[in-house]
PDB file of C-alpha atoms in Angstrom:
ATOM      1  CA  MET A   1      93.869 170.891 222.272  1.00  0.00           C
ATOM      2  CA  THR A   2      95.036 174.239 220.722  1.00  0.00           C
ATOM      3  CA  GLN A   3      96.942 176.851 222.655  1.00  0.00           C
ATOM      4  CA  ASP A   4      93.945 179.358 222.289  1.00  0.00           C
ATOM      5  CA  THR A   5      91.685 176.610 223.575  1.00  0.00           C
ATOM      6  CA  ASN A   6      93.903 176.030 226.633  1.00  0.00           C
ATOM      7  CA  HIS A   7      93.985 179.858 227.181  1.00  0.00           C
ATOM      8  CA  GLN A   8      90.185 180.040 227.195  1.00  0.00           C
ATOM      9  CA  LEU A   9      89.858 177.091 229.345  1.00  0.00           C
ATOM     10  CA  LEU A  10      92.292 178.644 231.839  1.00  0.00           C
ATOM     11  CA  GLU A  11      90.466 182.065 231.755  1.00  0.00           C
ATOM     12  CA  ARG A  12      87.023 180.327 232.647  1.00  0.00           C
ATOM     13  CA  GLU A  13      88.626 178.217 235.287  1.00  0.00           C
ATOM     14  CA  LEU A  14      90.422 181.314 236.944  1.00  0.00           C
ATOM     15  CA  ALA A  15      87.259 183.232 237.114  1.00  0.00           C
ATOM     16  CA  VAL A  16      85.793 181.128 240.094  1.00  0.00           C
ATOM     17  CA  ASP A  17      86.714 181.383 243.635  1.00  0.00           C
ATOM     18  CA  ASP A  18      88.858 178.212 244.192  1.00  0.00           C
ATOM     19  CA  PRO A  19      89.775 176.953 240.801  1.00  0.00           C
ATOM     20  CA  TRP A  20      90.961 173.352 240.586  1.00  0.00           C
ATOM     21  CA  ARG A  21      89.947 173.039 244.339  1.00  0.00           C
ATOM     22  CA  LEU A  22      93.391 173.807 245.341  1.00  0.00           C
ATOM     23  CA  ASP A  23      92.477 175.132 248.814  1.00  0.00           C
ATOM     24  CA  THR A  24      89.893 172.453 249.630  1.00  0.00           C
ATOM     25  CA  SER A  25      90.820 169.127 248.061  1.00  0.00           C
ATOM     26  CA  ALA A  26      92.478 166.514 250.279  1.00  0.00           C
ATOM     27  CA  PHE A  27      94.260 165.310 247.040  1.00  0.00           C
ATOM     28  CA  GLU A  28      95.653 168.679 246.281  1.00  0.00           C
ATOM     29  CA  GLN A  29      96.924 169.318 249.943  1.00  0.00           C
ATOM     30  CA  GLU A  30      98.653 166.170 250.050  1.00  0.00           C
ATOM     31  CA  ARG A  31     100.205 167.017 246.546  1.00  0.00           C
ATOM     32  CA  TYR A  32     101.304 170.343 247.991  1.00  0.00           C
ATOM     33  CA  ALA A  33     102.793 168.846 251.268  1.00  0.00           C
ATOM     34  CA  GLN A  34     104.815 166.385 249.129  1.00  0.00           C
ATOM     35  CA  MET A  35     106.028 169.294 246.918  1.00  0.00           C
ATOM     36  CA  LEU A  36     106.845 171.422 249.860  1.00  0.00           C
ATOM     37  CA  ARG A  37     108.779 168.702 251.564  1.00  0.00           C
ATOM     38  CA  MET A  38     110.900 168.111 248.575  1.00  0.00           C
ATOM     39  CA  SER A  39     111.385 171.716 248.156  1.00  0.00           C
ATOM     40  CA  ARG A  40     113.011 171.900 251.819  1.00  0.00           C
ATOM     41  CA  CYS A  41     115.279 168.933 251.401  1.00  0.00           C
ATOM     42  CA  ASN A  42     118.233 171.177 250.885  1.00  0.00           C
ATOM     43  CA  GLY A  43     117.168 173.844 253.236  1.00  0.00           C
ATOM     44  CA  ASP A  44     116.015 177.162 252.505  1.00  0.00           C
ATOM     45  CA  ALA A  45     116.687 178.465 248.593  1.00  0.00           C
ATOM     46  CA  GLU A  46     118.653 181.614 248.113  1.00  0.00           C
ATOM     47  CA  SER A  47     116.823 182.040 244.668  1.00  0.00           C
ATOM     48  CA  ALA A  48     113.711 179.995 243.589  1.00  0.00           C
ATOM     49  CA  LEU A  49     111.556 179.975 240.649  1.00  0.00           C
ATOM     50  CA  GLU A  50     108.026 178.660 240.262  1.00  0.00           C
ATOM     51  CA  VAL A  51     106.655 177.933 237.011  1.00  0.00           C
ATOM     52  CA  GLY A  52     102.722 178.193 236.815  1.00  0.00           C
ATOM     53  CA  CYS A  53     101.245 179.731 240.007  1.00  0.00           C
ATOM     54  CA  ALA A  54      97.499 178.901 239.522  1.00  0.00           C
ATOM     55  CA  ALA A  55      95.645 181.124 242.314  1.00  0.00           C
ATOM     56  CA  GLY A  56      98.767 181.223 244.284  1.00  0.00           C
ATOM     57  CA  ALA A  57      98.082 178.585 246.890  1.00  0.00           C
ATOM     58  CA  PHE A  58     101.543 177.016 246.606  1.00  0.00           C
ATOM     59  CA  THR A  59     103.173 180.125 246.101  1.00  0.00           C
ATOM     60  CA  GLU A  60     101.990 181.228 249.567  1.00  0.00           C
ATOM     61  CA  MET A  61     103.806 178.137 250.887  1.00  0.00           C
ATOM     62  CA  LEU A  62     106.908 178.478 248.900  1.00  0.00           C
ATOM     63  CA  ALA A  63     107.609 182.005 249.606  1.00  0.00           C
ATOM     64  CA  PRO A  64     108.950 181.754 253.100  1.00  0.00           C
ATOM     65  CA  LEU A  65     111.373 179.040 251.954  1.00  0.00           C
ATOM     66  CA  CYS A  66     113.198 181.687 249.673  1.00  0.00           C
ATOM     67  CA  GLU A  67     115.260 184.696 249.821  1.00  0.00           C
ATOM     68  CA  ARG A  68     114.098 185.541 246.340  1.00  0.00           C
ATOM     69  CA  LEU A  69     111.329 183.961 244.543  1.00  0.00           C
ATOM     70  CA  THR A  70     110.394 184.439 240.817  1.00  0.00           C
ATOM     71  CA  VAL A  71     106.900 183.456 239.618  1.00  0.00           C
ATOM     72  CA  VAL A  72     106.182 182.929 236.016  1.00  0.00           C
ATOM     73  CA  ASP A  73     102.797 182.013 234.525  1.00  0.00           C
ATOM     74  CA  VAL A  74     101.413 182.672 230.958  1.00  0.00           C
ATOM     75  CA  MET A  75      98.076 183.923 232.370  1.00  0.00           C
ATOM     76  CA  PRO A  76      97.877 187.497 233.702  1.00  0.00           C
ATOM     77  CA  GLN A  77      94.677 186.617 235.801  1.00  0.00           C
ATOM     78  CA  ALA A  78      96.786 183.941 237.766  1.00  0.00           C
ATOM     79  CA  ILE A  79      99.694 186.421 238.385  1.00  0.00           C
ATOM     80  CA  GLU A  80      97.192 188.942 239.821  1.00  0.00           C
ATOM     81  CA  ARG A  81      95.451 186.504 241.928  1.00  0.00           C
ATOM     82  CA  ALA A  82      98.801 185.040 243.412  1.00  0.00           C
ATOM     83  CA  ARG A  83     100.001 188.549 243.809  1.00  0.00           C
ATOM     84  CA  LEU A  84      96.986 189.578 245.822  1.00  0.00           C
ATOM     85  CA  ARG A  85      97.414 186.441 248.151  1.00  0.00           C
ATOM     86  CA  THR A  86     100.877 186.832 248.903  1.00  0.00           C
ATOM     87  CA  GLY A  87     100.904 190.497 249.246  1.00  0.00           C
ATOM     88  CA  LYS A  88     102.893 190.326 252.695  1.00  0.00           C
ATOM     89  CA  TRP A  89     106.050 189.422 250.911  1.00  0.00           C
ATOM     90  CA  SER A  90     108.285 191.702 249.077  1.00  0.00           C
ATOM     91  CA  HIS A  91     110.924 189.281 247.818  1.00  0.00           C
ATOM     92  CA  ILE A  92     108.532 187.940 244.933  1.00  0.00           C
ATOM     93  CA  THR A  93     109.211 188.937 241.070  1.00  0.00           C
ATOM     94  CA  TRP A  94     106.140 188.248 239.005  1.00  0.00           C
ATOM     95  CA  VAL A  95     106.522 187.400 235.189  1.00  0.00           C
ATOM     96  CA  THR A  96     103.759 187.112 232.958  1.00  0.00           C
ATOM     97  CA  CYS A  97     105.231 184.793 229.985  1.00  0.00           C
ATOM     98  CA  ASP A  98     105.329 181.508 228.320  1.00  0.00           C
ATOM     99  CA  ILE A  99     107.962 179.384 229.946  1.00  0.00           C
ATOM    100  CA  GLN A 100     109.524 178.577 226.511  1.00  0.00           C
ATOM    101  CA  ARG A 101     110.247 182.275 226.052  1.00  0.00           C
ATOM    102  CA  PHE A 102     111.096 183.150 229.676  1.00  0.00           C
ATOM    103  CA  SER A 103     114.813 184.007 229.824  1.00  0.00           C
ATOM    104  CA  THR A 104     116.995 185.258 232.559  1.00  0.00           C
ATOM    105  CA  THR A 105     120.664 185.243 233.530  1.00  0.00           C
ATOM    106  CA  GLU A 106     119.907 184.082 237.044  1.00  0.00           C
ATOM    107  CA  GLN A 107     120.667 180.569 238.309  1.00  0.00           C
ATOM    108  CA  PHE A 108     117.970 179.127 240.640  1.00  0.00           C
ATOM    109  CA  ASP A 109     118.780 176.878 243.420  1.00  0.00           C
ATOM    110  CA  LEU A 110     115.258 175.473 243.462  1.00  0.00           C
ATOM    111  CA  ILE A 111     112.790 175.248 240.334  1.00  0.00           C
ATOM    112  CA  VAL A 112     108.964 174.011 240.900  1.00  0.00           C
ATOM    113  CA  VAL A 113     107.009 173.159 237.922  1.00  0.00           C
ATOM    114  CA  ALA A 114     103.899 171.342 238.514  1.00  0.00           C
ATOM    115  CA  GLU A 115     100.583 170.668 236.548  1.00  0.00           C
ATOM    116  CA  VAL A 116     101.787 172.983 233.725  1.00  0.00           C
ATOM    117  CA  LEU A 117     103.945 171.524 231.074  1.00  0.00           C
ATOM    118  CA  TYR A 118     100.868 169.408 229.711  1.00  0.00           C
ATOM    119  CA  TYR A 119      99.478 172.582 228.440  1.00  0.00           C
ATOM    120  CA  LEU A 120     102.089 172.874 225.841  1.00  0.00           C
ATOM    121  CA  LYS A 121     101.205 171.660 222.266  1.00  0.00           C
ATOM    122  CA  GLY A 122     103.283 168.485 222.327  1.00  0.00           C
ATOM    123  CA  VAL A 123     106.422 166.755 223.195  1.00  0.00           C
ATOM    124  CA  VAL A 124     108.665 168.722 221.019  1.00  0.00           C
ATOM    125  CA  GLU A 125     107.601 172.072 222.859  1.00  0.00           C
ATOM    126  CA  MET A 126     107.609 170.219 226.175  1.00  0.00           C
ATOM    127  CA  HIS A 127     111.420 169.294 225.295  1.00  0.00           C
ATOM    128  CA  ALA A 128     112.292 172.993 224.615  1.00  0.00           C
ATOM    129  CA  ALA A 129     110.654 174.291 227.809  1.00  0.00           C
ATOM    130  CA  ILE A 130     112.518 171.557 229.774  1.00  0.00           C
ATOM    131  CA  CYS A 131     115.724 172.633 228.113  1.00  0.00           C
ATOM    132  CA  ASN A 132     115.019 176.088 228.969  1.00  0.00           C
ATOM    133  CA  LEU A 133     114.195 175.239 232.737  1.00  0.00           C
ATOM    134  CA  VAL A 134     117.495 172.952 233.071  1.00  0.00           C
ATOM    135  CA  SER A 135     119.763 175.843 231.700  1.00  0.00           C
ATOM    136  CA  MET A 136     118.426 178.080 234.715  1.00  0.00           C
ATOM    137  CA  LEU A 137     118.945 175.489 237.218  1.00  0.00           C
ATOM    138  CA  ALA A 138     122.252 176.074 239.247  1.00  0.00           C
ATOM    139  CA  PRO A 139     124.666 173.172 239.426  1.00  0.00           C
ATOM    140  CA  ASN A 140     123.456 170.911 242.390  1.00  0.00           C
ATOM    141  CA  GLY A 141     120.156 172.795 242.202  1.00  0.00           C
ATOM    142  CA  THR A 142     116.880 171.000 242.817  1.00  0.00           C
ATOM    143  CA  LEU A 143     114.023 170.681 240.397  1.00  0.00           C
ATOM    144  CA  ILE A 144     110.467 169.543 241.722  1.00  0.00           C
ATOM    145  CA  PHE A 145     108.341 168.363 238.871  1.00  0.00           C
ATOM    146  CA  GLY A 146     104.534 167.132 239.414  1.00  0.00           C
ATOM    147  CA  SER A 147     102.060 166.065 236.746  1.00  0.00           C
ATOM    148  CA  ALA A 148      99.230 163.805 236.306  1.00  0.00           C
ATOM    149  CA  ARG A 149     100.093 160.749 234.595  1.00  0.00           C
ATOM    150  CA  ASP A 150     100.177 160.292 230.689  1.00  0.00           C
ATOM    151  CA  GLU A 151      97.121 158.444 230.396  1.00  0.00           C
ATOM    152  CA  ILE A 152      95.105 161.115 232.518  1.00  0.00           C
ATOM    153  CA  CYS A 153      96.506 163.980 230.495  1.00  0.00           C
ATOM    154  CA  GLN A 154      95.751 162.335 227.054  1.00  0.00           C
ATOM    155  CA  GLY A 155      92.200 161.752 228.541  1.00  0.00           C
ATOM    156  CA  TRP A 156      92.024 165.583 229.060  1.00  0.00           C
ATOM    157  CA  GLY A 157      93.232 166.229 225.528  1.00  0.00           C
ATOM    158  CA  HIS A 158      96.828 166.860 226.251  1.00  0.00           C
ATOM    159  CA  ALA A 159      99.579 165.315 224.413  1.00  0.00           C
ATOM    160  CA  ALA A 160     101.384 163.788 227.425  1.00  0.00           C
ATOM    161  CA  GLY A 161     101.976 163.977 231.101  1.00  0.00           C
ATOM    162  CA  ALA A 162     104.028 162.767 234.100  1.00  0.00           C
ATOM    163  CA  GLU A 163     105.725 159.665 232.560  1.00  0.00           C
ATOM    164  CA  THR A 164     106.992 161.333 229.288  1.00  0.00           C
ATOM    165  CA  VAL A 165     108.087 164.707 231.048  1.00  0.00           C
ATOM    166  CA  ILE A 166     110.104 162.714 233.589  1.00  0.00           C
ATOM    167  CA  ALA A 167     112.059 160.873 230.824  1.00  0.00           C
ATOM    168  CA  LEU A 168     112.679 164.087 229.094  1.00  0.00           C
ATOM    169  CA  PHE A 169     114.008 165.678 232.426  1.00  0.00           C
ATOM    170  CA  LYS A 170     116.249 162.409 233.057  1.00  0.00           C
ATOM    171  CA  GLU A 171     118.185 163.258 229.926  1.00  0.00           C
ATOM    172  CA  SER A 172     120.185 166.085 231.862  1.00  0.00           C
ATOM    173  CA  LEU A 173     119.107 165.737 235.454  1.00  0.00           C
ATOM    174  CA  SER A 174     119.326 162.961 238.005  1.00  0.00           C
ATOM    175  CA  GLU A 175     116.234 161.469 239.602  1.00  0.00           C
ATOM    176  CA  VAL A 176     116.597 161.457 243.422  1.00  0.00           C
ATOM    177  CA  GLU A 177     113.008 160.830 244.798  1.00  0.00           C
ATOM    178  CA  ARG A 178     109.635 159.973 243.388  1.00  0.00           C
ATOM    179  CA  ARG A 179     106.322 160.053 244.976  1.00  0.00           C
ATOM    180  CA  ASN A 180     102.871 158.886 243.744  1.00  0.00           C
ATOM    181  CA  CYS A 181      99.729 160.948 245.039  1.00  0.00           C
ATOM    182  CA  ARG A 182      96.413 159.581 244.263  1.00  0.00           C
ATOM    183  CA  THR A 183      92.961 158.903 245.325  1.00  0.00           C
ATOM    184  CA  GLY A 184      90.075 156.786 244.232  1.00  0.00           C
ATOM    185  CA  SER A 185      89.102 159.325 241.596  1.00  0.00           C
ATOM    186  CA  ALA A 186      90.193 158.561 238.003  1.00  0.00           C
ATOM    187  CA  ASN A 187      91.552 162.087 237.578  1.00  0.00           C
ATOM    188  CA  GLU A 188      93.374 162.173 240.907  1.00  0.00           C
ATOM    189  CA  ASP A 189      96.759 160.206 240.394  1.00  0.00           C
ATOM    190  CA  CYS A 190     100.071 162.288 239.903  1.00  0.00           C
ATOM    191  CA  LEU A 191     103.786 161.788 240.230  1.00  0.00           C
ATOM    192  CA  ILE A 192     106.071 164.074 241.811  1.00  0.00           C
ATOM    193  CA  VAL A 193     109.639 163.846 241.262  1.00  0.00           C
ATOM    194  CA  ARG A 194     112.772 165.559 242.869  1.00  0.00           C
ATOM    195  CA  PHE A 195     115.484 166.093 240.585  1.00  0.00           C
ATOM    196  CA  ARG A 196     119.186 167.163 240.921  1.00  0.00           C
ATOM    197  CA  LYS A 197     121.425 168.874 238.581  1.00  0.00           C
ATOM    198  CA  PRO A 198     124.866 167.394 238.373  1.00  0.00           C
ATOM    199  CA  SER A 199     127.630 169.981 239.592  1.00  0.00           C
ATOM    200  CA  ASP A 200     129.649 169.157 236.543  1.00  0.00           C
ATOM    201  CA  ALA A 201     129.702 167.648 232.968  1.00  0.00           C
ATOM    202  CA  SER A 202     131.516 164.427 234.303  1.00  0.00           C
ATOM    203  CA  GLU A 203     128.396 163.366 236.509  1.00  0.00           C
ATOM    204  CA  GLN A 204     125.936 161.599 234.383  1.00  0.00           C
ATOM    205  CA  PRO A 205     122.122 161.339 235.155  1.00  0.00           C
ATOM    206  CA  ASN A 206     121.436 157.851 236.341  1.00  0.00           C
ATOM    207  CA  GLY A 207     117.791 157.835 236.906  1.00  0.00           C
ATOM    208  CA  GLY A 208     117.972 157.788 240.747  1.00  0.00           C
ATOM    209  CA  HIS A 209     120.364 157.295 243.631  1.00  0.00           C
TER     210      HIS A 209
END
């Protein structure tokens, strides 16, 4: 699946009222509940980054937990919908950008990236995006990653999914917690992982505590 095809697909999906059934699906609500619980594990974040906001359903849940929230999405339609949904908050910064090209000197205490990285062209691009994210995560910071499993993503025409990306994150982050959200539907099976960034170079990621 090419990047242009991905963008066309996202444009079509974002044109409907509830893309991906994010507000109505019991599976999506459980996925959000787990991501939100993991996001709160270290208390409120001074500075947080959400990568990929879809229509803003999770952004609306995350915003009250942060003093500052930066939201990055490659689709301007997604940014606009999320901005309208979260209009009562003034501490959100919106950036329309590919995550591989997004750059800031800010260090984030919390990064949430879910159902996004499989849109990249392949594992090499995923690895580059992951390195970029890790570089922006503060020491002892938390990163929440969620994705459909590899097999599902490959069925959708993507290069890889959860298992592949988790292995890439574990090259530089420590896995703290993992949850599986799934239903009887073949497409509703995802992994959500909470990672921690070691506080110094002497701490080696060990795949879990």
